[in-house]
Amino acid sequence: MSHHAEQTFVPLNIAVLTVSDTRSLETDTSGQLLVDRLTAAGHWLAERVLLKDDLYRIRAQVATWIAEEVVQVVLITGGTGFTGRDSTPEAVGCLLDKQVDGFGELFRQISLADIGTSTVQSRALAGLANATLVCCLPGSTGACRTAWDGILAEQLDARHGPCNFVAHLKQAEPCGTRS
């Protein structure tokens, strides 16, 4: 694996998980925004799932994707707040081999302009597990837009230098859309 930016675009297989007790796939604007952004960028939607905010179901779904050879990136929206039901960071944290500390820090920095000091309540995080990038984003559509446009679009593009996450991900053939 090279740790330098490549000169050609490499489409990635990306799974999207929405964690919500109230949304359906039809009303999930945050998950849909991520799907729209990743496909517009040239990546493949590996799978899209919506789950209630249940620590063990979230953990099981993410663990399944991490174990699959085809899924290279998992984007999770929702369950990162402070309410009693918000459990995404706890569900995912124990699965990570390495945490990407700068992801949450940068997300909060970028969010400051939009939501002010409320950004301190964001528990956005990312990490690598079995050569799969896992990103936990807040559930709002605006937060997903901020994360994609401000961080993920570049970091999931092999052409972005001086470095990006593509070099650290498992190699997989494009899977096409399963959902």
PDB file of C-alpha atoms in Angstrom:
ATOM      1  CA  MET A   1       0.000   0.000   0.000  1.00  0.00           C
ATOM      2  CA  SER A   2       1.336   3.362  -1.013  1.00  0.00           C
ATOM      3  CA  HIS A   3       0.946   6.267   1.365  1.00  0.00           C
ATOM      4  CA  HIS A   4       1.105   8.848  -1.411  1.00  0.00           C
ATOM      5  CA  ALA A   5      -1.768  10.285  -3.394  1.00  0.00           C
ATOM      6  CA  GLU A   6      -2.518   8.412  -6.615  1.00  0.00           C
ATOM      7  CA  GLN A   7      -3.047  10.148  -9.921  1.00  0.00           C
ATOM      8  CA  THR A   8      -6.301   8.347 -10.782  1.00  0.00           C
ATOM      9  CA  PHE A   9      -9.658   8.231  -9.058  1.00  0.00           C
ATOM     10  CA  VAL A  10     -10.365   4.964  -7.203  1.00  0.00           C
ATOM     11  CA  PRO A  11     -14.087   4.285  -6.645  1.00  0.00           C
ATOM     12  CA  LEU A  12     -14.731   2.939  -3.153  1.00  0.00           C
ATOM     13  CA  ASN A  13     -17.473   0.616  -1.892  1.00  0.00           C
ATOM     14  CA  ILE A  14     -19.260   2.587   0.811  1.00  0.00           C
ATOM     15  CA  ALA A  15     -21.995   1.370   3.163  1.00  0.00           C
ATOM     16  CA  VAL A  16     -24.365   3.895   4.768  1.00  0.00           C
ATOM     17  CA  LEU A  17     -26.057   3.265   8.113  1.00  0.00           C
ATOM     18  CA  THR A  18     -28.675   5.606   9.528  1.00  0.00           C
ATOM     19  CA  VAL A  19     -29.340   5.287  13.248  1.00  0.00           C
ATOM     20  CA  SER A  20     -32.767   6.693  14.117  1.00  0.00           C
ATOM     21  CA  ASP A  21     -35.782   5.841  16.223  1.00  0.00           C
ATOM     22  CA  THR A  22     -38.042   8.082  14.146  1.00  0.00           C
ATOM     23  CA  ARG A  23     -36.949   8.012  10.497  1.00  0.00           C
ATOM     24  CA  SER A  24     -37.733   5.616   7.684  1.00  0.00           C
ATOM     25  CA  LEU A  25     -35.721   5.209   4.476  1.00  0.00           C
ATOM     26  CA  GLU A  26     -38.258   7.526   2.812  1.00  0.00           C
ATOM     27  CA  THR A  27     -37.754  10.300   5.408  1.00  0.00           C
ATOM     28  CA  ASP A  28     -34.022   9.792   5.949  1.00  0.00           C
ATOM     29  CA  THR A  29     -32.629  12.966   4.406  1.00  0.00           C
ATOM     30  CA  SER A  30     -29.229  12.565   6.089  1.00  0.00           C
ATOM     31  CA  GLY A  31     -28.580   9.063   4.773  1.00  0.00           C
ATOM     32  CA  GLN A  32     -29.896  10.101   1.364  1.00  0.00           C
ATOM     33  CA  LEU A  33     -27.538  13.081   1.269  1.00  0.00           C
ATOM     34  CA  LEU A  34     -24.591  10.756   1.925  1.00  0.00           C
ATOM     35  CA  VAL A  35     -25.771   8.344  -0.784  1.00  0.00           C
ATOM     36  CA  ASP A  36     -26.214  11.213  -3.241  1.00  0.00           C
ATOM     37  CA  ARG A  37     -22.799  12.711  -2.443  1.00  0.00           C
ATOM     38  CA  LEU A  38     -20.869   9.437  -2.598  1.00  0.00           C
ATOM     39  CA  THR A  39     -22.446   8.321  -5.871  1.00  0.00           C
ATOM     40  CA  ALA A  40     -22.019  11.773  -7.435  1.00  0.00           C
ATOM     41  CA  ALA A  41     -18.330  11.553  -6.507  1.00  0.00           C
ATOM     42  CA  GLY A  42     -18.050   8.249  -8.389  1.00  0.00           C
ATOM     43  CA  HIS A  43     -18.085   5.824  -5.454  1.00  0.00           C
ATOM     44  CA  TRP A  44     -20.344   2.749  -5.137  1.00  0.00           C
ATOM     45  CA  LEU A  45     -23.115   2.296  -2.583  1.00  0.00           C
ATOM     46  CA  ALA A  46     -22.376  -1.131  -1.109  1.00  0.00           C
ATOM     47  CA  GLU A  47     -25.485  -1.175   1.080  1.00  0.00           C
ATOM     48  CA  ARG A  48     -27.831   1.167   2.924  1.00  0.00           C
ATOM     49  CA  VAL A  49     -29.439   0.217   6.233  1.00  0.00           C
ATOM     50  CA  LEU A  50     -31.588   2.047   8.781  1.00  0.00           C
ATOM     51  CA  LEU A  51     -31.577   0.804  12.382  1.00  0.00           C
ATOM     52  CA  LYS A  52     -33.168   1.913  15.625  1.00  0.00           C
ATOM     53  CA  ASP A  53     -30.682   3.324  18.136  1.00  0.00           C
ATOM     54  CA  ASP A  54     -29.687   0.026  19.745  1.00  0.00           C
ATOM     55  CA  LEU A  55     -26.034  -0.415  20.698  1.00  0.00           C
ATOM     56  CA  TYR A  56     -25.883  -4.133  19.887  1.00  0.00           C
ATOM     57  CA  ARG A  57     -27.696  -3.937  16.542  1.00  0.00           C
ATOM     58  CA  ILE A  58     -25.460  -1.051  15.468  1.00  0.00           C
ATOM     59  CA  ARG A  59     -22.357  -2.940  16.568  1.00  0.00           C
ATOM     60  CA  ALA A  60     -23.474  -6.128  14.800  1.00  0.00           C
ATOM     61  CA  GLN A  61     -24.192  -4.335  11.516  1.00  0.00           C
ATOM     62  CA  VAL A  62     -20.911  -2.431  11.532  1.00  0.00           C
ATOM     63  CA  ALA A  63     -18.957  -5.577  12.510  1.00  0.00           C
ATOM     64  CA  THR A  64     -20.550  -7.429   9.578  1.00  0.00           C
ATOM     65  CA  TRP A  65     -19.493  -4.696   7.147  1.00  0.00           C
ATOM     66  CA  ILE A  66     -15.976  -4.531   8.606  1.00  0.00           C
ATOM     67  CA  ALA A  67     -15.629  -8.285   8.086  1.00  0.00           C
ATOM     68  CA  GLU A  68     -16.848  -8.170   4.460  1.00  0.00           C
ATOM     69  CA  GLU A  69     -14.123  -7.974   1.841  1.00  0.00           C
ATOM     70  CA  VAL A  70     -16.147  -5.661  -0.385  1.00  0.00           C
ATOM     71  CA  VAL A  71     -16.996  -2.837   2.092  1.00  0.00           C
ATOM     72  CA  GLN A  72     -14.160  -0.313   2.340  1.00  0.00           C
ATOM     73  CA  VAL A  73     -15.930   2.568   4.111  1.00  0.00           C
ATOM     74  CA  VAL A  74     -18.849   2.707   6.562  1.00  0.00           C
ATOM     75  CA  LEU A  75     -20.628   6.033   7.023  1.00  0.00           C
ATOM     76  CA  ILE A  76     -22.968   6.181  10.019  1.00  0.00           C
ATOM     77  CA  THR A  77     -25.339   9.062  10.606  1.00  0.00           C
ATOM     78  CA  GLY A  78     -27.164   9.497  13.903  1.00  0.00           C
ATOM     79  CA  GLY A  79     -26.857   8.349  17.485  1.00  0.00           C
ATOM     80  CA  THR A  80     -23.919  10.606  18.324  1.00  0.00           C
ATOM     81  CA  GLY A  81     -25.690  13.009  20.680  1.00  0.00           C
ATOM     82  CA  PHE A  82     -26.071  13.019  24.463  1.00  0.00           C
ATOM     83  CA  THR A  83     -29.554  11.620  24.948  1.00  0.00           C
ATOM     84  CA  GLY A  84     -30.030   8.321  26.712  1.00  0.00           C
ATOM     85  CA  ARG A  85     -30.655   6.527  23.407  1.00  0.00           C
ATOM     86  CA  ASP A  86     -27.581   7.886  21.587  1.00  0.00           C
ATOM     87  CA  SER A  87     -25.123   4.992  21.501  1.00  0.00           C
ATOM     88  CA  THR A  88     -23.309   5.029  18.165  1.00  0.00           C
ATOM     89  CA  PRO A  89     -19.838   5.984  19.538  1.00  0.00           C
ATOM     90  CA  GLU A  90     -20.122   3.306  22.225  1.00  0.00           C
ATOM     91  CA  ALA A  91     -21.291   0.718  19.686  1.00  0.00           C
ATOM     92  CA  VAL A  92     -18.489   1.429  17.254  1.00  0.00           C
ATOM     93  CA  GLY A  93     -15.542   2.464  19.429  1.00  0.00           C
ATOM     94  CA  CYS A  94     -14.649  -1.055  20.580  1.00  0.00           C
ATOM     95  CA  LEU A  95     -14.521  -2.277  16.955  1.00  0.00           C
ATOM     96  CA  LEU A  96     -11.847   0.187  15.868  1.00  0.00           C
ATOM     97  CA  ASP A  97      -8.210  -0.883  15.519  1.00  0.00           C
ATOM     98  CA  LYS A  98      -7.099   2.754  15.345  1.00  0.00           C
ATOM     99  CA  GLN A  99      -9.056   5.905  16.037  1.00  0.00           C
ATOM    100  CA  VAL A 100      -8.663   8.901  13.708  1.00  0.00           C
ATOM    101  CA  ASP A 101      -8.603  11.567  16.410  1.00  0.00           C
ATOM    102  CA  GLY A 102      -8.317  14.428  13.938  1.00  0.00           C
ATOM    103  CA  PHE A 103     -11.659  13.549  12.312  1.00  0.00           C
ATOM    104  CA  GLY A 104     -13.820  14.625  15.249  1.00  0.00           C
ATOM    105  CA  GLU A 105     -11.585  17.607  15.947  1.00  0.00           C
ATOM    106  CA  LEU A 106     -11.772  18.825  12.341  1.00  0.00           C
ATOM    107  CA  PHE A 107     -15.516  18.177  12.131  1.00  0.00           C
ATOM    108  CA  ARG A 108     -16.114  20.326  15.223  1.00  0.00           C
ATOM    109  CA  GLN A 109     -13.817  23.056  13.879  1.00  0.00           C
ATOM    110  CA  ILE A 110     -15.666  23.190  10.561  1.00  0.00           C
ATOM    111  CA  SER A 111     -19.061  23.054  12.320  1.00  0.00           C
ATOM    112  CA  LEU A 112     -18.247  26.052  14.526  1.00  0.00           C
ATOM    113  CA  ALA A 113     -19.118  28.485  11.723  1.00  0.00           C
ATOM    114  CA  ASP A 114     -22.578  26.915  11.289  1.00  0.00           C
ATOM    115  CA  ILE A 115     -23.698  26.026  14.800  1.00  0.00           C
ATOM    116  CA  GLY A 116     -21.402  27.970  17.115  1.00  0.00           C
ATOM    117  CA  THR A 117     -20.421  26.515  20.445  1.00  0.00           C
ATOM    118  CA  SER A 118     -23.067  23.789  20.116  1.00  0.00           C
ATOM    119  CA  THR A 119     -20.370  21.951  18.172  1.00  0.00           C
ATOM    120  CA  VAL A 120     -18.821  20.858  21.485  1.00  0.00           C
ATOM    121  CA  GLN A 121     -21.747  18.452  21.871  1.00  0.00           C
ATOM    122  CA  SER A 122     -20.800  16.575  18.701  1.00  0.00           C
ATOM    123  CA  ARG A 123     -19.383  13.109  19.322  1.00  0.00           C
ATOM    124  CA  ALA A 124     -18.383  12.632  15.674  1.00  0.00           C
ATOM    125  CA  LEU A 125     -15.569  10.128  15.375  1.00  0.00           C
ATOM    126  CA  ALA A 126     -13.767   7.938  12.877  1.00  0.00           C
ATOM    127  CA  GLY A 127     -11.360   5.055  12.878  1.00  0.00           C
ATOM    128  CA  LEU A 128      -9.951   2.121  10.973  1.00  0.00           C
ATOM    129  CA  ALA A 129     -11.002  -1.483  11.569  1.00  0.00           C
ATOM    130  CA  ASN A 130      -9.816  -4.360   9.380  1.00  0.00           C
ATOM    131  CA  ALA A 131      -8.690  -1.811   6.765  1.00  0.00           C
ATOM    132  CA  THR A 132     -12.206  -0.322   6.702  1.00  0.00           C
ATOM    133  CA  LEU A 133     -12.770   3.350   7.470  1.00  0.00           C
ATOM    134  CA  VAL A 134     -15.718   3.835   9.859  1.00  0.00           C
ATOM    135  CA  CYS A 135     -17.091   7.373  10.330  1.00  0.00           C
ATOM    136  CA  CYS A 136     -19.765   8.304  12.880  1.00  0.00           C
ATOM    137  CA  LEU A 137     -21.589  11.524  12.008  1.00  0.00           C
ATOM    138  CA  PRO A 138     -24.389  13.423  13.710  1.00  0.00           C
ATOM    139  CA  GLY A 139     -27.883  12.738  12.398  1.00  0.00           C
ATOM    140  CA  SER A 140     -28.680  16.131  10.927  1.00  0.00           C
ATOM    141  CA  THR A 141     -28.557  16.604   7.191  1.00  0.00           C
ATOM    142  CA  GLY A 142     -26.457  19.728   7.681  1.00  0.00           C
ATOM    143  CA  ALA A 143     -23.886  17.801   9.726  1.00  0.00           C
ATOM    144  CA  CYS A 144     -23.649  15.122   7.033  1.00  0.00           C
ATOM    145  CA  ARG A 145     -23.180  17.821   4.390  1.00  0.00           C
ATOM    146  CA  THR A 146     -20.464  19.435   6.524  1.00  0.00           C
ATOM    147  CA  ALA A 147     -18.652  16.123   7.013  1.00  0.00           C
ATOM    148  CA  TRP A 148     -18.821  15.108   3.341  1.00  0.00           C
ATOM    149  CA  ASP A 149     -18.007  18.493   1.822  1.00  0.00           C
ATOM    150  CA  GLY A 150     -15.426  19.495   4.437  1.00  0.00           C
ATOM    151  CA  ILE A 151     -13.595  16.204   5.072  1.00  0.00           C
ATOM    152  CA  LEU A 152     -14.789  13.042   3.350  1.00  0.00           C
ATOM    153  CA  ALA A 153     -14.897  14.192  -0.277  1.00  0.00           C
ATOM    154  CA  GLU A 154     -11.136  14.818  -0.220  1.00  0.00           C
ATOM    155  CA  GLN A 155     -10.087  12.056   2.157  1.00  0.00           C
ATOM    156  CA  LEU A 156     -11.942   9.399   0.116  1.00  0.00           C
ATOM    157  CA  ASP A 157     -10.334  10.579  -3.121  1.00  0.00           C
ATOM    158  CA  ALA A 158      -7.077   8.798  -4.001  1.00  0.00           C
ATOM    159  CA  ARG A 159      -5.938  11.888  -5.923  1.00  0.00           C
ATOM    160  CA  HIS A 160      -5.960  14.124  -2.835  1.00  0.00           C
ATOM    161  CA  GLY A 161      -2.508  14.882  -1.487  1.00  0.00           C
ATOM    162  CA  PRO A 162      -0.371  14.801   0.355  1.00  0.00           C
ATOM    163  CA  CYS A 163      -2.395  11.921   1.815  1.00  0.00           C
ATOM    164  CA  ASN A 164      -5.855  10.380   1.990  1.00  0.00           C
ATOM    165  CA  PHE A 165      -7.505   7.293   3.473  1.00  0.00           C
ATOM    166  CA  VAL A 166      -7.635   5.291   0.239  1.00  0.00           C
ATOM    167  CA  ALA A 167      -4.097   3.964   0.705  1.00  0.00           C
ATOM    168  CA  HIS A 168      -5.081   2.489   4.079  1.00  0.00           C
ATOM    169  CA  LEU A 169      -8.214   0.659   2.912  1.00  0.00           C
ATOM    170  CA  LYS A 170      -8.602  -2.948   1.846  1.00  0.00           C
ATOM    171  CA  GLN A 171      -8.482  -3.458  -1.884  1.00  0.00           C
ATOM    172  CA  ALA A 172     -11.823  -4.435  -3.393  1.00  0.00           C
ATOM    173  CA  GLU A 173     -13.437  -4.461  -6.783  1.00  0.00           C
ATOM    174  CA  PRO A 174     -16.340  -2.025  -7.265  1.00  0.00           C
ATOM    175  CA  CYS A 175     -19.465  -3.819  -6.129  1.00  0.00           C
ATOM    176  CA  GLY A 176     -22.176  -1.805  -7.831  1.00  0.00           C
ATOM    177  CA  THR A 177     -25.330  -0.868  -5.955  1.00  0.00           C
ATOM    178  CA  ARG A 178     -26.902  -3.551  -3.777  1.00  0.00           C
ATOM    179  CA  SER A 179     -29.627  -1.352  -2.333  1.00  0.00           C
TER     180      SER A 179
END
